[in-house]
CSV table of C-alpha atoms in Angstrom, one decimal:
chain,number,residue,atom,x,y,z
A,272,UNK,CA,155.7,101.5,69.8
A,273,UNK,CA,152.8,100.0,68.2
A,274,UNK,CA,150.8,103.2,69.1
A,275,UNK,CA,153.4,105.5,67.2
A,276,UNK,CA,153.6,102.8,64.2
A,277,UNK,CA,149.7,103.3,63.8
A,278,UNK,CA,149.5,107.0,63.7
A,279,UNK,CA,152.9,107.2,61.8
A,280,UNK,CA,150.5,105.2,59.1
A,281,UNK,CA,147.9,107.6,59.3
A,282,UNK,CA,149.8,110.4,59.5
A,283,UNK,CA,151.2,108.8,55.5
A,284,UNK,CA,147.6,108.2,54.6
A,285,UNK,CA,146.1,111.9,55.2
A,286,UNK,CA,150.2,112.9,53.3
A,287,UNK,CA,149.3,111.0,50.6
A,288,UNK,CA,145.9,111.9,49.9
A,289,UNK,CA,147.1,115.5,49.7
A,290,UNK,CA,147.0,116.9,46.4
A,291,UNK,CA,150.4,115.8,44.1
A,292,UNK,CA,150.6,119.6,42.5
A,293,UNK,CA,149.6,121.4,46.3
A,294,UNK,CA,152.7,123.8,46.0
A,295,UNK,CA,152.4,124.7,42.1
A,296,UNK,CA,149.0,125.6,43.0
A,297,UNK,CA,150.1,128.1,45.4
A,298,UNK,CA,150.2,126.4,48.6
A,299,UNK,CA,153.2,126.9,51.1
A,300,UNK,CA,153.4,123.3,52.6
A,301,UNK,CA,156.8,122.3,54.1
A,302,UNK,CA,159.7,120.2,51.9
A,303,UNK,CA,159.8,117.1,53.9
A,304,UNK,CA,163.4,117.6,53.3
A,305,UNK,CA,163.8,120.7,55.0
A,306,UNK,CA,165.2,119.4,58.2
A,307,UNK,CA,167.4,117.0,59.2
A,308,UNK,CA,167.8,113.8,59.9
A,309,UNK,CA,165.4,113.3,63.0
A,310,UNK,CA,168.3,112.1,65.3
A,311,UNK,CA,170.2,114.8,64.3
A,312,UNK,CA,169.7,117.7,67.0
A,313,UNK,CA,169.7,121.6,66.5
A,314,UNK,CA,170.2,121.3,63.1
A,315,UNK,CA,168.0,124.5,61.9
A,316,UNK,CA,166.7,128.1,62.8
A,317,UNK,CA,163.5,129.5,62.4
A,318,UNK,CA,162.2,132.8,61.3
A,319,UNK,CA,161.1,135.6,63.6
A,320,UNK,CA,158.2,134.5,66.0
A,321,UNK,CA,158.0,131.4,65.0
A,322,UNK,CA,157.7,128.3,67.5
A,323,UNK,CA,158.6,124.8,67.0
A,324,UNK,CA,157.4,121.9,69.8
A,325,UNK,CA,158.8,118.3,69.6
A,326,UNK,CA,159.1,114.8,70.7
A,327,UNK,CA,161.4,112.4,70.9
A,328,UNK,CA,162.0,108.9,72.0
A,329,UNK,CA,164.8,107.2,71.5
A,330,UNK,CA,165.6,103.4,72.3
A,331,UNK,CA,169.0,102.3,72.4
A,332,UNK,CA,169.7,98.3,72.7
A,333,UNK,CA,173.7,97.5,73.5
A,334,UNK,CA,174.2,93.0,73.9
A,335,UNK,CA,177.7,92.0,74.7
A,336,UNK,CA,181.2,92.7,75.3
A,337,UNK,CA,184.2,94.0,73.8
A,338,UNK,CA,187.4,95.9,74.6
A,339,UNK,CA,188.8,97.1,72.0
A,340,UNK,CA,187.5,95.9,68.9
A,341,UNK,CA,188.0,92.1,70.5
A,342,UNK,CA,184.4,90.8,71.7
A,343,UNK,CA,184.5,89.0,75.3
A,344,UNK,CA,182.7,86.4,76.5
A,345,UNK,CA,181.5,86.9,80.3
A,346,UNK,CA,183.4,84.2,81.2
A,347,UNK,CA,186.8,86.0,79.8
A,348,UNK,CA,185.7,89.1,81.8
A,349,UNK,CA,184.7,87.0,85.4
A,350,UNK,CA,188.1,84.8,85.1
A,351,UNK,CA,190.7,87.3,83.6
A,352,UNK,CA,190.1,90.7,83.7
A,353,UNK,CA,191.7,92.8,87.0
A,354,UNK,CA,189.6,94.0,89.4
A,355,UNK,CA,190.8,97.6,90.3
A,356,UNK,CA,189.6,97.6,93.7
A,357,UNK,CA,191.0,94.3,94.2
A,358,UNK,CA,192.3,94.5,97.9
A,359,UNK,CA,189.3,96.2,99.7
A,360,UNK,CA,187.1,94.5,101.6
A,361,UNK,CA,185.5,92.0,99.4
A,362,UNK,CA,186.7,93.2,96.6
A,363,UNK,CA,188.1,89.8,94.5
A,364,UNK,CA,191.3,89.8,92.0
A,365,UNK,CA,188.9,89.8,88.9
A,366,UNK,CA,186.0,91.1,87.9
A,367,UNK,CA,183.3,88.9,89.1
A,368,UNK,CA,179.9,90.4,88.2
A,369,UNK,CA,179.7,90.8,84.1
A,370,UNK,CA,176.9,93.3,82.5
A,371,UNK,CA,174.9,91.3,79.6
A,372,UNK,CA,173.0,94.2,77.7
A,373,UNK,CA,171.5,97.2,78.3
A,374,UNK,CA,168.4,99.0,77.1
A,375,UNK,CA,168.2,102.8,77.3
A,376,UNK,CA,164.9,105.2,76.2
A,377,UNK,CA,164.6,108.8,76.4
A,378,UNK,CA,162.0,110.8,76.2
A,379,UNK,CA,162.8,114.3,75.3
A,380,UNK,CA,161.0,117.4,74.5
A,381,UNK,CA,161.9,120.7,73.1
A,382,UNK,CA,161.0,124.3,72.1
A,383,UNK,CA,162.4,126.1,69.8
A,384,UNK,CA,161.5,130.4,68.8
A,385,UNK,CA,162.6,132.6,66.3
A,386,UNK,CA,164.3,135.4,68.2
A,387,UNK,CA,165.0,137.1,64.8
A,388,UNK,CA,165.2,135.4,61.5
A,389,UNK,CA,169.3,134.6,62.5
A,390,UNK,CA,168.8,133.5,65.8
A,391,UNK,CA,167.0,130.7,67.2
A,392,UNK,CA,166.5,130.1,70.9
A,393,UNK,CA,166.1,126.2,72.0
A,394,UNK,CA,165.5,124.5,75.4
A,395,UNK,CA,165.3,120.3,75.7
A,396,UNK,CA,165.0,117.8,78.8
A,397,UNK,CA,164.1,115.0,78.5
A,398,UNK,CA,163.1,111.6,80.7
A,399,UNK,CA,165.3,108.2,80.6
A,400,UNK,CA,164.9,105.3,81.6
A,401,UNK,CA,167.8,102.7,82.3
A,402,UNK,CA,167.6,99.2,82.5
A,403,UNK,CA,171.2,96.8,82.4
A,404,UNK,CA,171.5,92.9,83.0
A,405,UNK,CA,174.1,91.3,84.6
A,406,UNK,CA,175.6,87.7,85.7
A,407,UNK,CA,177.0,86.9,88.9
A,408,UNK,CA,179.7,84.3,89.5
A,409,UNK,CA,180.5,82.9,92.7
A,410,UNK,CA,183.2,83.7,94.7
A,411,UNK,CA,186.3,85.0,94.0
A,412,UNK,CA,187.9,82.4,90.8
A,413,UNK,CA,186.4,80.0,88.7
A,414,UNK,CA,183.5,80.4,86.2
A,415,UNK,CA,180.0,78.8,88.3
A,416,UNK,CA,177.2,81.6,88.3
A,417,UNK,CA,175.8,83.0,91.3
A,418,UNK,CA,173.3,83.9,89.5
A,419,UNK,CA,171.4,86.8,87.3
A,420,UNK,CA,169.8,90.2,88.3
A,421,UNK,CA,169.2,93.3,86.1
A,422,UNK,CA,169.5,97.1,87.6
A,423,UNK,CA,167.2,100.1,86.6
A,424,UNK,CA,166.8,103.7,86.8
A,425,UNK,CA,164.3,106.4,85.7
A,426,UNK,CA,163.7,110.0,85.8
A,427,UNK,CA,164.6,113.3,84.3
A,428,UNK,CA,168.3,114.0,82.6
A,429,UNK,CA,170.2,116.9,81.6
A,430,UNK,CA,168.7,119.6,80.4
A,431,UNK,CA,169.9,121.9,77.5
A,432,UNK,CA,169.5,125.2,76.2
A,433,UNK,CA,171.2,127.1,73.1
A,434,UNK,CA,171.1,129.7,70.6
A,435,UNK,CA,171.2,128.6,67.1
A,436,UNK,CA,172.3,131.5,64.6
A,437,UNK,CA,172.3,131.9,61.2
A,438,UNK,CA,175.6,132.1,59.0
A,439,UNK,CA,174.6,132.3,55.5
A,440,UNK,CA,173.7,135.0,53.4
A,441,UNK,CA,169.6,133.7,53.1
A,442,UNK,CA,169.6,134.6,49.8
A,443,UNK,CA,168.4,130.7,48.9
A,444,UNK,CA,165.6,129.6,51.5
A,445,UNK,CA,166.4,125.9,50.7
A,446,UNK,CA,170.2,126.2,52.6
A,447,UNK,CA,171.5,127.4,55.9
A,448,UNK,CA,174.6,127.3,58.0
A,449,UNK,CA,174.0,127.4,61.8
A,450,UNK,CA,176.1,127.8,64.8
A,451,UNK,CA,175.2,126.4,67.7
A,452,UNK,CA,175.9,127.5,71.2
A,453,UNK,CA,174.8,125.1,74.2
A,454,UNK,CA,174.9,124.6,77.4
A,455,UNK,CA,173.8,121.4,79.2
A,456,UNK,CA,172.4,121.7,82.8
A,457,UNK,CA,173.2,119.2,85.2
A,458,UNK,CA,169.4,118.5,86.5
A,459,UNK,CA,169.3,114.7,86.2
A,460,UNK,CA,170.6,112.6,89.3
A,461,UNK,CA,174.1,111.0,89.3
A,462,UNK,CA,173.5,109.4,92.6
A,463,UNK,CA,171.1,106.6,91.5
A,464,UNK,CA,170.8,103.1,93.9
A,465,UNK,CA,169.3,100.0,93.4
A,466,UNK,CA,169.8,96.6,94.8
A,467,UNK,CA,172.5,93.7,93.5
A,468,UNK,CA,174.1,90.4,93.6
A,469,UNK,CA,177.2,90.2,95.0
A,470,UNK,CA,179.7,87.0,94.5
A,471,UNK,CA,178.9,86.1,98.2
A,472,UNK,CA,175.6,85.8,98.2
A,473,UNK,CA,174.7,89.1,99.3
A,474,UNK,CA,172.0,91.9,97.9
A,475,UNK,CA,173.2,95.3,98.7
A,476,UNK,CA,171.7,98.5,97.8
A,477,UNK,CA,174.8,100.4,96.7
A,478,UNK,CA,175.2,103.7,94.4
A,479,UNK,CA,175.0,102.5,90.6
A,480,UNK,CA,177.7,103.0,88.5
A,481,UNK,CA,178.2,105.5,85.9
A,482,UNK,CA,176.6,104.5,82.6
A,483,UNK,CA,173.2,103.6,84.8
A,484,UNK,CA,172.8,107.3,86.7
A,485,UNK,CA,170.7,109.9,84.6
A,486,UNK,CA,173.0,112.9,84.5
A,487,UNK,CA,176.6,113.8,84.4
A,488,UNK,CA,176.5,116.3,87.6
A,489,UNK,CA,178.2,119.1,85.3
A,490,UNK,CA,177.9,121.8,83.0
A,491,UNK,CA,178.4,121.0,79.4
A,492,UNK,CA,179.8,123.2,76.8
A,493,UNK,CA,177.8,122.0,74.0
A,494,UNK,CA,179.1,123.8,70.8
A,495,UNK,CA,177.8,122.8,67.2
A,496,UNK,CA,178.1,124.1,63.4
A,497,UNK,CA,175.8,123.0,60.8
A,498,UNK,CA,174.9,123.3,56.8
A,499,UNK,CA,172.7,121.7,54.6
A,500,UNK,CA,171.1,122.1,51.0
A,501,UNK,CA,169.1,121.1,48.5
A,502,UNK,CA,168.7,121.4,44.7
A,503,UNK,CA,165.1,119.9,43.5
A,504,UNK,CA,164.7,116.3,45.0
A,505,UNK,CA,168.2,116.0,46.6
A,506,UNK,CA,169.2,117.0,49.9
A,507,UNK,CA,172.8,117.1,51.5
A,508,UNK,CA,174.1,118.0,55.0
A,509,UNK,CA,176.8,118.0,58.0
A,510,UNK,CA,177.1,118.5,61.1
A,511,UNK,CA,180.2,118.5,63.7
A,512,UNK,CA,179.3,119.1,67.3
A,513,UNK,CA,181.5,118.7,70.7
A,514,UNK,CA,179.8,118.3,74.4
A,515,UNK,CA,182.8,119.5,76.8
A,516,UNK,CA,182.6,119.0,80.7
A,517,UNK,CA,182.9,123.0,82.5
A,518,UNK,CA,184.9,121.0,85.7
A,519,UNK,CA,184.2,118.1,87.8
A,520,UNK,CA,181.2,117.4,89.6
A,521,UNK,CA,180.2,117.3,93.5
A,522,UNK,CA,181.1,113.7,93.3
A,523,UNK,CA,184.9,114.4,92.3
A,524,UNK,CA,184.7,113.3,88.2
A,525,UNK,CA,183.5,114.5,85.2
A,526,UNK,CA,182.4,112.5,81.8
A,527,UNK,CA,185.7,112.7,78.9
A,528,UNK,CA,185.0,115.5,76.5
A,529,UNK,CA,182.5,114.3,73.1
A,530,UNK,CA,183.0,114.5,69.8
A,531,UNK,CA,180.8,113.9,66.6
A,532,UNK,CA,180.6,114.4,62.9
A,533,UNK,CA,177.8,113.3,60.5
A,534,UNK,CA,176.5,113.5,57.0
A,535,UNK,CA,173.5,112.5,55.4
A,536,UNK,CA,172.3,112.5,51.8
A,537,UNK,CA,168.3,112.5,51.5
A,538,UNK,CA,165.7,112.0,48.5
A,539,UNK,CA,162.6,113.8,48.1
A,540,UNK,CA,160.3,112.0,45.8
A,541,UNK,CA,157.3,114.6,46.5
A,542,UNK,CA,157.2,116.8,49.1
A,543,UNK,CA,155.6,115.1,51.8
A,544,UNK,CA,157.8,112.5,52.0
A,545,UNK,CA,161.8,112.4,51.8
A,546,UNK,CA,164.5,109.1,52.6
A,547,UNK,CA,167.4,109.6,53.9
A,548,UNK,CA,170.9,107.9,54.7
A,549,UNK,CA,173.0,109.0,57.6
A,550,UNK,CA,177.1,108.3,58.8
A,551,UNK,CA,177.8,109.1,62.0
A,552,UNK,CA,181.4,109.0,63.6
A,553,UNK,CA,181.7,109.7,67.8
A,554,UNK,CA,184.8,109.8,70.0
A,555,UNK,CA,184.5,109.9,73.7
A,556,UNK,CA,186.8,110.3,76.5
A,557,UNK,CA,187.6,108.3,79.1
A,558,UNK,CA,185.8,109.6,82.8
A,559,UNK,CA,188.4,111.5,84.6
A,560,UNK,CA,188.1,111.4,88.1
A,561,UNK,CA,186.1,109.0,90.3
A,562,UNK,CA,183.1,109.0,92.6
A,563,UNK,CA,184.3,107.3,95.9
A,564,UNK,CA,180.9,105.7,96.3
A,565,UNK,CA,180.7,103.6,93.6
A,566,UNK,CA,182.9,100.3,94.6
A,567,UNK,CA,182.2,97.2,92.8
A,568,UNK,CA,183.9,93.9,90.9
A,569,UNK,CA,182.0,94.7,87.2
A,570,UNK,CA,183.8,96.8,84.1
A,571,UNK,CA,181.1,99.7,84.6
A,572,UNK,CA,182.1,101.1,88.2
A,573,UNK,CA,185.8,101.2,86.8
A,574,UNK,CA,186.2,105.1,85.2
A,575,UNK,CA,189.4,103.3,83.1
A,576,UNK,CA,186.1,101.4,81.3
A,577,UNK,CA,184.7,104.1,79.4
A,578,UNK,CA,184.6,106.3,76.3
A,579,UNK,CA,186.0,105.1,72.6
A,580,UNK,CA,185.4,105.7,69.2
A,581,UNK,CA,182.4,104.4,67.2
A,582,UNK,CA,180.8,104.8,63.6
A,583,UNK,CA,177.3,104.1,62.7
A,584,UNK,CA,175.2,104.0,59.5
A,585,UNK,CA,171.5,105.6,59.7
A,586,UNK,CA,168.2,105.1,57.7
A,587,UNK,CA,165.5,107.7,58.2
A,588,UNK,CA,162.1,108.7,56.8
A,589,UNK,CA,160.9,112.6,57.4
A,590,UNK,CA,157.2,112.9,56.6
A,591,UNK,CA,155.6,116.6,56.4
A,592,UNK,CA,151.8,117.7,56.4
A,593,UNK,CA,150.9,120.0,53.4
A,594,UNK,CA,147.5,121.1,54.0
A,595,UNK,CA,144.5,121.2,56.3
A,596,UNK,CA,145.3,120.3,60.1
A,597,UNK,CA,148.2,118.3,59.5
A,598,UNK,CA,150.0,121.5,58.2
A,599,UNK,CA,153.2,122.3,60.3
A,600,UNK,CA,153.4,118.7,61.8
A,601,UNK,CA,156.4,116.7,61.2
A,602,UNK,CA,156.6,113.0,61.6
A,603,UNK,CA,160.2,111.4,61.6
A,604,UNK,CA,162.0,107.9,61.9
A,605,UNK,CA,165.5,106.8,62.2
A,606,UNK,CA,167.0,103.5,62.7
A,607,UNK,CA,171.2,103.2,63.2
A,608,UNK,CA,173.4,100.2,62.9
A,609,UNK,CA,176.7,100.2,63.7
A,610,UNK,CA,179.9,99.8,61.4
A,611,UNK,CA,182.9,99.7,63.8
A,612,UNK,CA,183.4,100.0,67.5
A,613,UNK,CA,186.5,100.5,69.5
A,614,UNK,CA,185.9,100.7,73.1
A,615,UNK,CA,188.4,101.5,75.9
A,616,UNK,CA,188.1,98.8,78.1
A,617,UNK,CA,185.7,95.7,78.7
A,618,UNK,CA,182.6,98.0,77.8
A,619,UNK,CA,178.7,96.9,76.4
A,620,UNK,CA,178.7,97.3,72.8
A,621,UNK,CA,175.7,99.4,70.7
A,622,UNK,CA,174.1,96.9,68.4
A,623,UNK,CA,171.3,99.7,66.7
A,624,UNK,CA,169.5,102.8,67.8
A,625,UNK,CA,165.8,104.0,66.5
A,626,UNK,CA,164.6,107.3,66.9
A,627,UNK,CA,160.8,108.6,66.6
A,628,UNK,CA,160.0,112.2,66.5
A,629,UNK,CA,157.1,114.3,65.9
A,630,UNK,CA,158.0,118.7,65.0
A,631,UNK,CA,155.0,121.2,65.0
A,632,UNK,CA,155.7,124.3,64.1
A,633,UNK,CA,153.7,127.6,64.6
């Protein structure tokens, strides 16, 4: 983080040093503005031959309970909350081990190439890395802790590719409407182990449960549609997009359907530098289905414990180079709050979300 902070400062000090009046004097820098939001994803198109590589990383930080819109303390969870597995083999009547936050970062990386100047192609993958907390109580009643251990996984996610294609009439280079067409590709694991604490005593190496493995195990329909604008320093845009499960995977569920709308107003105060604000609204579905192998007292190997509605509010910084060698390069930062939750189920809430991400186009 320190690293990208640094050369996200000299990345301003070469912008700024760039000459104020660079594009009346001819030159054919970038609008900082011209894209999106930096956690907004397929958002534009690109003209015939050209290429555009980028990076992302993403950190995500979720701390405490709620279901519903009700917060839960662990010891609400470990002393009244039915286990649904209650009745196999040491399986108690309530949930006995409790999840205490969560950190998840991606790293994800992208082409993109103008096919012609209405279609964009675009492939992404990306690298996660999950890590969750969790308190064990003892036994099967009562509220004394076992005691505390944290699970983790790491590797390579889905994958997605798409076409992006152009809507509007291109008469005004400063607007576009896209449609996007996806498809995720289930290459990251959903069969993810690591070791535990059970309220016995014991420290089992059992399959995680759902929100810890890397993929989904299916094929996503990933559809998106896209417009945005901009008249002198203001910028305006929207975005509605869906990720829909193609069937159930090998392990006999599949993730509830996805749904997301956003807008976002920015302001360009010269062209190397634009601020914007960002509202983001999600609904997920519940999983449907279950993998027999995941068997544990804790909210997250329950499939009834997932998916909800959610709205955030977003605060981002685009930086573009004008001139000289930091021409085409894009350097972007986004940081998320959130402004209401309603989860289905005893679930980790999202307390903020900050995205880095560096664009070169060619």
């Amino acid at each position: 983080m320190k690293y990208v902070l640094m050369c996200g400062a000299a990345f301003m000090a070469a912008a700024i040093s760039t000459p104020v009046h660079a594009h009346q004097d001819g030159s054919d820098g970038p609008h900082a503005s011209e894209h999106a939001p930096i956690g907004v994803m397929a958002d534009h198109r690109h003209k015939k031959g050209e290429w555009m590589l980028s990076y992302r990383f993403m950190t995500m930080d979720m701390e405490g309970n709620r279901d519903g819109t009700t917060p839960l303390s662990p010891d609400q969870i470990a002393t009244t909350v039915s286990n649904r597995f209650f009745g196999n083999p040491m399986q108690p009547p309530t949930l006995r081990v409790v999840p205490l936050q969560m950190t998840m970062d991606m790293h994800m990386v992208g082409g993109m190439y103008g096919l012609t100047d209405r279609v964009t192609l675009m492939a992404m993958t990306g690298y996660r890395s999950l890590d969750m907390d969790h308190v064990t109580y003892m036994g099967a009643m009562g509220s004394n802790v076992r005691g505390n251990f944290t699970t983790q996984s790491k590797g390579f996610g889905d994958s997605t590719i798409a076409a992006i294609i152009g809507l509007d009439d291109s008469t005004r280079k400063e607007r576009q409407i896209n449609l996007n067409l996806g498809l995720s590709i289930p290459t990251g694991s959903n069969e993810e182990t690591d070791q535990i604490l059970t309220p016995m005593g014991g420290t089992p190496t059992p399959r995680l449960p759902y929100p810890m493995q890397l993929g989904t195990g299916t094929w996503d329909f990933k559809p998106a549609l896209t417009a945005f604008d901009r008249h002198g320093k203001i910028g305006y845009g929207a975005q509605t997009s869906a990720r829909l499960p193609l069937g159930e995977n090998e392990e006999g569920y599949k993730f509830g359907s996805r749904l997301e709308g956003t807008a976002w107003l920015s302001y360009e105060p010269d062209y190397w530098i634009s601020f914007s604000t960002r509202v983001k609204a999600v609904t997920q579905g519940k999983i449907d289905g279950i993998d027999g192998a995941i068997m544990a007292p804790v909210q997250t190997a329950d499939p009834d414990n997932s998916g909800g509605d959610s709205i955030e509010l977003l605060f981002g910084v685009n930086l573009a180079g004008q001139t000289g060698a930091l021409k085409g390069h894009r350097l972007a930062i986004e940081y998320g709050v959130p402004l209401h939750r309603d989860l289905k189920g005893p679930q980790l809430e999202t307390d903020s979300v900050l995205t880095i991400g560096w664009q070169k186009a060619f």
